[in-house]
Tab-separated table of C-alpha atoms in Angstrom:
chain	number	residue	atom	x	y	z
A	1	UNK	CA	20.441	5.676	23.227
A	2	UNK	CA	19.263	3.205	20.540
A	3	UNK	CA	20.826	3.955	17.163
A	4	UNK	CA	18.482	4.424	14.223
A	5	UNK	CA	19.146	2.770	10.882
A	6	UNK	CA	20.651	5.160	8.333
A	7	UNK	CA	17.950	5.794	5.696
A	8	UNK	CA	20.705	6.027	3.060
A	9	UNK	CA	21.749	2.550	1.940
A	10	UNK	CA	24.851	3.646	0.023
A	11	UNK	CA	26.375	6.450	-2.021
A	12	UNK	CA	27.110	6.449	-5.747
A	13	UNK	CA	29.287	9.506	-6.017
A	14	UNK	CA	27.027	12.458	-5.263
A	15	UNK	CA	23.918	10.251	-5.478
A	16	UNK	CA	22.393	8.919	-2.252
A	17	UNK	CA	20.530	5.635	-2.672
A	18	UNK	CA	17.863	5.425	0.017
A	19	UNK	CA	16.469	2.260	1.577
A	20	UNK	CA	13.012	3.684	0.928
A	21	UNK	CA	13.501	3.512	-2.830
A	22	UNK	CA	15.185	0.105	-2.716
A	23	UNK	CA	12.318	-1.382	-0.721
A	24	UNK	CA	9.627	0.130	-2.940
A	25	UNK	CA	11.473	-1.145	-6.000
A	26	UNK	CA	11.690	-4.612	-4.461
A	27	UNK	CA	7.965	-4.535	-3.678
A	28	UNK	CA	7.165	-3.654	-7.286
A	29	UNK	CA	9.458	-6.386	-8.643
A	30	UNK	CA	8.025	-9.097	-6.386
A	31	UNK	CA	4.498	-8.066	-7.339
A	32	UNK	CA	5.353	-8.114	-11.036
A	33	UNK	CA	6.925	-11.583	-10.923
A	34	UNK	CA	3.932	-13.005	-9.067
A	35	UNK	CA	1.481	-11.430	-11.518
A	36	UNK	CA	3.403	-12.775	-14.528
A	37	UNK	CA	3.403	-16.255	-13.045
A	38	UNK	CA	-0.314	-16.165	-12.317
A	39	UNK	CA	-1.149	-14.733	-15.739
A	40	UNK	CA	0.658	-17.635	-17.377
A	41	UNK	CA	-1.149	-20.121	-15.125
A	42	UNK	CA	-4.626	-18.862	-16.074
A	43	UNK	CA	-3.850	-18.460	-19.773
A	44	UNK	CA	-3.473	-14.686	-19.906
A	45	UNK	CA	-0.800	-13.209	-22.138
A	46	UNK	CA	2.026	-12.091	-19.790
A	47	UNK	CA	2.666	-9.178	-22.159
A	48	UNK	CA	-0.641	-7.740	-20.988
A	49	UNK	CA	0.724	-7.584	-17.436
A	50	UNK	CA	3.985	-6.032	-18.631
A	51	UNK	CA	2.111	-3.395	-20.624
A	52	UNK	CA	-0.119	-2.478	-17.692
A	53	UNK	CA	2.837	-2.288	-15.294
A	54	UNK	CA	4.757	-0.059	-17.700
A	55	UNK	CA	1.977	2.522	-17.453
A	56	UNK	CA	0.590	1.847	-13.985
A	57	UNK	CA	3.831	2.039	-11.950
A	58	UNK	CA	4.747	5.604	-13.018
A	59	UNK	CA	1.092	6.600	-12.640
A	60	UNK	CA	1.039	5.115	-9.124
A	61	UNK	CA	4.146	7.028	-8.040
A	62	UNK	CA	2.826	10.293	-9.435
A	63	UNK	CA	-0.660	9.688	-8.030
A	64	UNK	CA	0.685	8.784	-4.592
A	65	UNK	CA	2.751	11.949	-4.422
A	66	UNK	CA	0.039	14.253	-5.791
A	67	UNK	CA	-2.484	12.862	-3.308
A	68	UNK	CA	-0.103	13.412	-0.392
A	69	UNK	CA	0.921	16.914	-1.488
A	70	UNK	CA	-2.684	18.014	-2.007
A	71	UNK	CA	-3.685	17.122	1.527
A	72	UNK	CA	-0.581	18.683	3.042
A	73	UNK	CA	-0.433	21.716	0.768
A	74	UNK	CA	-1.493	24.363	3.273
A	75	UNK	CA	0.327	22.652	6.117
A	76	UNK	CA	3.721	22.267	4.439
A	77	UNK	CA	4.197	22.232	0.675
A	78	UNK	CA	2.870	25.725	-0.043
A	79	UNK	CA	5.858	26.993	1.945
A	80	UNK	CA	8.326	24.336	0.691
A	81	UNK	CA	7.570	23.877	-3.042
A	82	UNK	CA	11.054	22.495	-3.721
A	83	UNK	CA	10.144	19.465	-1.552
A	84	UNK	CA	7.231	18.463	-3.797
A	85	UNK	CA	9.431	16.227	-5.953
A	86	UNK	CA	11.523	14.897	-3.020
A	87	UNK	CA	9.825	11.491	-2.911
A	88	UNK	CA	12.978	9.969	-1.396
A	89	UNK	CA	12.191	11.859	1.816
A	90	UNK	CA	8.980	9.866	2.131
A	91	UNK	CA	5.530	11.291	1.849
A	92	UNK	CA	3.470	9.231	-0.549
A	93	UNK	CA	-0.088	8.037	0.012
A	94	UNK	CA	-1.011	4.486	-0.934
A	95	UNK	CA	-4.599	5.466	-1.687
A	96	UNK	CA	-3.314	7.916	-4.271
A	97	UNK	CA	-1.179	5.168	-5.799
A	98	UNK	CA	-4.113	2.742	-5.911
A	99	UNK	CA	-6.484	5.235	-7.480
A	100	UNK	CA	-3.985	6.217	-10.165
A	101	UNK	CA	-2.852	2.671	-10.987
A	102	UNK	CA	-6.370	1.209	-11.072
A	103	UNK	CA	-7.603	4.052	-13.270
A	104	UNK	CA	-4.632	3.481	-15.579
A	105	UNK	CA	-5.371	-0.251	-15.769
A	106	UNK	CA	-9.039	0.467	-16.510
A	107	UNK	CA	-8.176	2.856	-19.340
A	108	UNK	CA	-5.697	0.323	-20.723
A	109	UNK	CA	-8.284	-2.464	-20.625
A	110	UNK	CA	-10.815	-0.308	-22.476
A	111	UNK	CA	-8.312	0.624	-25.175
A	112	UNK	CA	-6.999	-2.926	-25.615
A	113	UNK	CA	-10.435	-4.489	-25.191
A	114	UNK	CA	-9.444	-6.891	-22.417
A	115	UNK	CA	-11.466	-7.641	-19.301
A	116	UNK	CA	-10.554	-5.179	-16.561
A	117	UNK	CA	-11.970	-7.493	-13.867
A	118	UNK	CA	-10.006	-10.515	-15.094
A	119	UNK	CA	-6.858	-8.409	-15.105
A	120	UNK	CA	-7.623	-6.978	-11.647
A	121	UNK	CA	-8.158	-10.458	-10.206
A	122	UNK	CA	-4.783	-11.661	-11.465
A	123	UNK	CA	-2.857	-8.723	-9.974
A	124	UNK	CA	-4.753	-8.470	-6.656
A	125	UNK	CA	-2.345	-10.694	-4.665
A	126	UNK	CA	0.579	-8.780	-6.180
A	127	UNK	CA	-0.860	-5.496	-4.974
A	128	UNK	CA	-1.266	-6.572	-1.390
A	129	UNK	CA	2.129	-8.295	-1.078
A	130	UNK	CA	3.698	-5.200	-2.604
A	131	UNK	CA	2.022	-3.113	0.080
A	132	UNK	CA	3.226	-5.499	2.788
A	133	UNK	CA	6.821	-5.117	1.604
A	134	UNK	CA	6.529	-1.399	0.913
A	135	UNK	CA	5.615	-0.549	4.507
A	136	UNK	CA	9.190	-1.419	5.480
A	137	UNK	CA	10.258	1.652	3.557
A	138	UNK	CA	8.303	3.680	6.113
A	139	UNK	CA	10.154	1.770	8.827
A	140	UNK	CA	13.511	2.857	7.407
A	141	UNK	CA	12.352	6.480	7.367
A	142	UNK	CA	10.867	6.243	10.885
A	143	UNK	CA	7.487	7.367	9.573
A	144	UNK	CA	3.908	6.058	9.443
A	145	UNK	CA	4.167	5.226	13.147
A	146	UNK	CA	1.568	5.500	15.889
A	147	UNK	CA	1.464	7.321	19.184
A	148	UNK	CA	3.958	7.039	22.048
A	149	UNK	CA	4.247	3.743	23.917
A	150	UNK	CA	6.581	2.415	26.578
A	151	UNK	CA	9.626	0.279	25.965
A	152	UNK	CA	7.938	-2.419	28.046
A	153	UNK	CA	4.972	-2.434	25.664
A	154	UNK	CA	7.182	-3.003	22.622
A	155	UNK	CA	9.108	-5.718	24.439
A	156	UNK	CA	5.820	-7.414	25.338
A	157	UNK	CA	5.156	-7.816	21.588
A	158	UNK	CA	8.342	-9.926	21.349
A	159	UNK	CA	9.681	-7.761	18.547
A	160	UNK	CA	13.250	-8.059	17.275
A	161	UNK	CA	15.522	-5.513	18.920
A	162	UNK	CA	16.229	-3.679	15.655
A	163	UNK	CA	12.519	-2.851	15.309
A	164	UNK	CA	12.301	-1.626	18.899
A	165	UNK	CA	15.393	0.530	18.395
A	166	UNK	CA	14.028	2.025	15.178
A	167	UNK	CA	10.823	2.980	16.986
A	168	UNK	CA	12.823	5.277	19.294
A	169	UNK	CA	12.111	8.511	17.434
A	170	UNK	CA	12.770	12.197	17.984
A	171	UNK	CA	9.671	14.381	18.312
A	172	UNK	CA	10.619	17.621	16.509
A	173	UNK	CA	8.042	19.625	18.461
A	174	UNK	CA	9.358	18.724	21.912
A	175	UNK	CA	12.899	17.755	20.864
A	176	UNK	CA	12.609	14.609	22.965
A	177	UNK	CA	12.851	10.934	22.084
A	178	UNK	CA	10.051	8.431	22.681
A	179	UNK	CA	9.089	4.931	21.654
A	180	UNK	CA	6.163	4.697	19.238
A	181	UNK	CA	3.607	2.158	17.994
A	182	UNK	CA	5.112	0.286	14.996
A	183	UNK	CA	1.967	0.767	12.926
A	184	UNK	CA	3.954	0.106	9.753
A	185	UNK	CA	4.437	-3.432	11.113
A	186	UNK	CA	0.772	-3.904	12.011
A	187	UNK	CA	-0.267	-2.990	8.481
A	188	UNK	CA	2.504	-5.021	6.876
A	189	UNK	CA	1.451	-8.154	8.786
A	190	UNK	CA	-2.226	-7.544	8.002
A	191	UNK	CA	-1.372	-7.303	4.305
A	192	UNK	CA	0.752	-10.445	4.494
A	193	UNK	CA	-2.232	-12.309	5.959
A	194	UNK	CA	-4.365	-10.856	3.170
A	195	UNK	CA	-1.906	-12.143	0.582
A	196	UNK	CA	-2.079	-15.647	2.073
A	197	UNK	CA	-5.875	-15.433	2.070
A	198	UNK	CA	-6.058	-14.368	-1.592
A	199	UNK	CA	-3.670	-16.979	-2.953
A	200	UNK	CA	-5.483	-19.650	-0.934
A	201	UNK	CA	-9.048	-18.875	-1.916
A	202	UNK	CA	-8.228	-18.442	-5.597
A	203	UNK	CA	-7.148	-22.093	-5.635
A	204	UNK	CA	-9.849	-23.689	-3.494
A	205	UNK	CA	-12.944	-21.523	-4.111
A	206	UNK	CA	-14.729	-21.163	-7.445
A	207	UNK	CA	-14.631	-17.395	-7.398
A	208	UNK	CA	-16.590	-15.283	-9.819
A	209	UNK	CA	-14.852	-12.711	-11.959
A	210	UNK	CA	-14.005	-9.645	-9.894
A	211	UNK	CA	-14.379	-11.388	-6.531
A	212	UNK	CA	-10.666	-11.727	-5.798
A	213	UNK	CA	-9.868	-8.086	-6.503
A	214	UNK	CA	-12.869	-6.836	-4.539
A	215	UNK	CA	-11.972	-9.145	-1.631
A	216	UNK	CA	-8.542	-7.525	-1.662
A	217	UNK	CA	-10.148	-4.074	-1.505
A	218	UNK	CA	-12.305	-5.042	1.474
A	219	UNK	CA	-9.483	-6.810	3.366
A	220	UNK	CA	-6.965	-4.033	2.899
A	221	UNK	CA	-9.484	-1.313	3.749
A	222	UNK	CA	-10.556	-2.970	7.009
A	223	UNK	CA	-6.966	-3.225	8.184
A	224	UNK	CA	-6.099	0.288	7.051
A	225	UNK	CA	-9.118	1.751	8.859
A	226	UNK	CA	-8.054	0.369	12.237
A	227	UNK	CA	-4.307	0.937	11.825
A	228	UNK	CA	-4.902	4.514	10.701
A	229	UNK	CA	-6.656	5.202	13.982
A	230	UNK	CA	-3.355	4.582	15.790
A	231	UNK	CA	-1.203	6.808	13.606
A	232	UNK	CA	-0.069	10.320	14.469
A	233	UNK	CA	0.836	11.471	10.943
A	234	UNK	CA	-2.512	10.937	9.227
A	235	UNK	CA	-3.637	13.184	6.418
A	236	UNK	CA	-6.707	14.946	7.777
A	237	UNK	CA	-9.923	15.945	6.032
A	238	UNK	CA	-11.026	17.981	9.050
A	239	UNK	CA	-9.635	18.353	12.559
A	240	UNK	CA	-11.187	15.009	13.512
A	241	UNK	CA	-11.691	13.117	10.234
A	242	UNK	CA	-8.763	11.085	8.907
A	243	UNK	CA	-8.813	10.911	5.130
A	244	UNK	CA	-7.556	7.318	4.957
A	245	UNK	CA	-10.335	6.101	7.271
A	246	UNK	CA	-13.000	7.850	5.219
A	247	UNK	CA	-11.569	6.441	1.985
A	248	UNK	CA	-11.363	2.964	3.544
A	249	UNK	CA	-15.058	3.006	4.457
A	250	UNK	CA	-15.958	4.244	0.979
A	251	UNK	CA	-13.891	1.475	-0.622
A	252	UNK	CA	-15.482	-1.239	1.536
A	253	UNK	CA	-18.954	-0.047	0.547
A	254	UNK	CA	-17.900	0.259	-3.096
A	255	UNK	CA	-16.481	-3.278	-3.206
A	256	UNK	CA	-19.548	-4.897	-1.631
A	257	UNK	CA	-21.934	-3.001	-3.889
A	258	UNK	CA	-19.815	-3.778	-6.951
A	259	UNK	CA	-19.923	-7.499	-6.165
A	260	UNK	CA	-23.714	-7.329	-6.349
A	261	UNK	CA	-23.685	-5.210	-9.498
A	262	UNK	CA	-21.317	-7.580	-11.309
A	263	UNK	CA	-23.630	-10.472	-10.508
A	264	UNK	CA	-26.801	-8.696	-11.581
A	265	UNK	CA	-25.314	-7.407	-14.823
A	266	UNK	CA	-23.741	-10.749	-15.769
A	267	UNK	CA	-20.129	-9.573	-15.669
A	268	UNK	CA	-19.482	-12.095	-12.891
A	269	UNK	CA	-20.902	-15.013	-14.857
A	270	UNK	CA	-17.400	-16.230	-15.649
A	271	UNK	CA	-15.177	-17.728	-12.988
A	272	UNK	CA	-11.767	-16.569	-11.847
A	273	UNK	CA	-9.160	-16.755	-14.598
A	274	UNK	CA	-11.560	-17.745	-17.371
A	275	UNK	CA	-11.268	-15.905	-20.680
């Protein structure tokens, strides 16, 4: 039987340090360093990025967990309230993190009187590369996977053996092992392509203010909509409606409409990075 990777990276006395937390921390650090570098390049005070991150990261973690718990309250957390704070067991929703962090950044920009859209453009590539890295935390926890597939199917994708082995997962309902779609990988690769797209177009296209961030929203939402359709652990709005797919469609519509609004109202008169 293939051996799964231990989700605990190492022990510090009684404290278990999980791969999930290490990977999420790495994702946040990589995103921060990229945002600081880009802020300096376009003439934005890097302290602005540091200030936003100081507030937005805790807000994102709390928002991601609250979002997940709300939609699984009746199913699980109402009967296991002690698990609500057990983030290290997995169970956070990226849409909750995005909503909370973007709202925090908007409030910050209003208080400090800086352009929210300029700030959002600078951090957009950091967000999507952070998401690409963060999905590997789901891999370590053997979560966020799709439905059952054959070993031959996974081998046909020419995946490294350690990924194939980690996709051999116990179904707690049937107490049997099966291979599953590595949907974490599909989304991670989609986000990596999105990152390459964003850092390319910001250099070669004269983007208007807000365009880069809204392009990120559209790109991520398209990928999430299709990947979510393969997953078996989706948060559900009804018996047939997946919350993430509904939110993705709403975000795509919002981004396209906002692009038009920014142009009509003059907010997009300035180009990417301009003060």
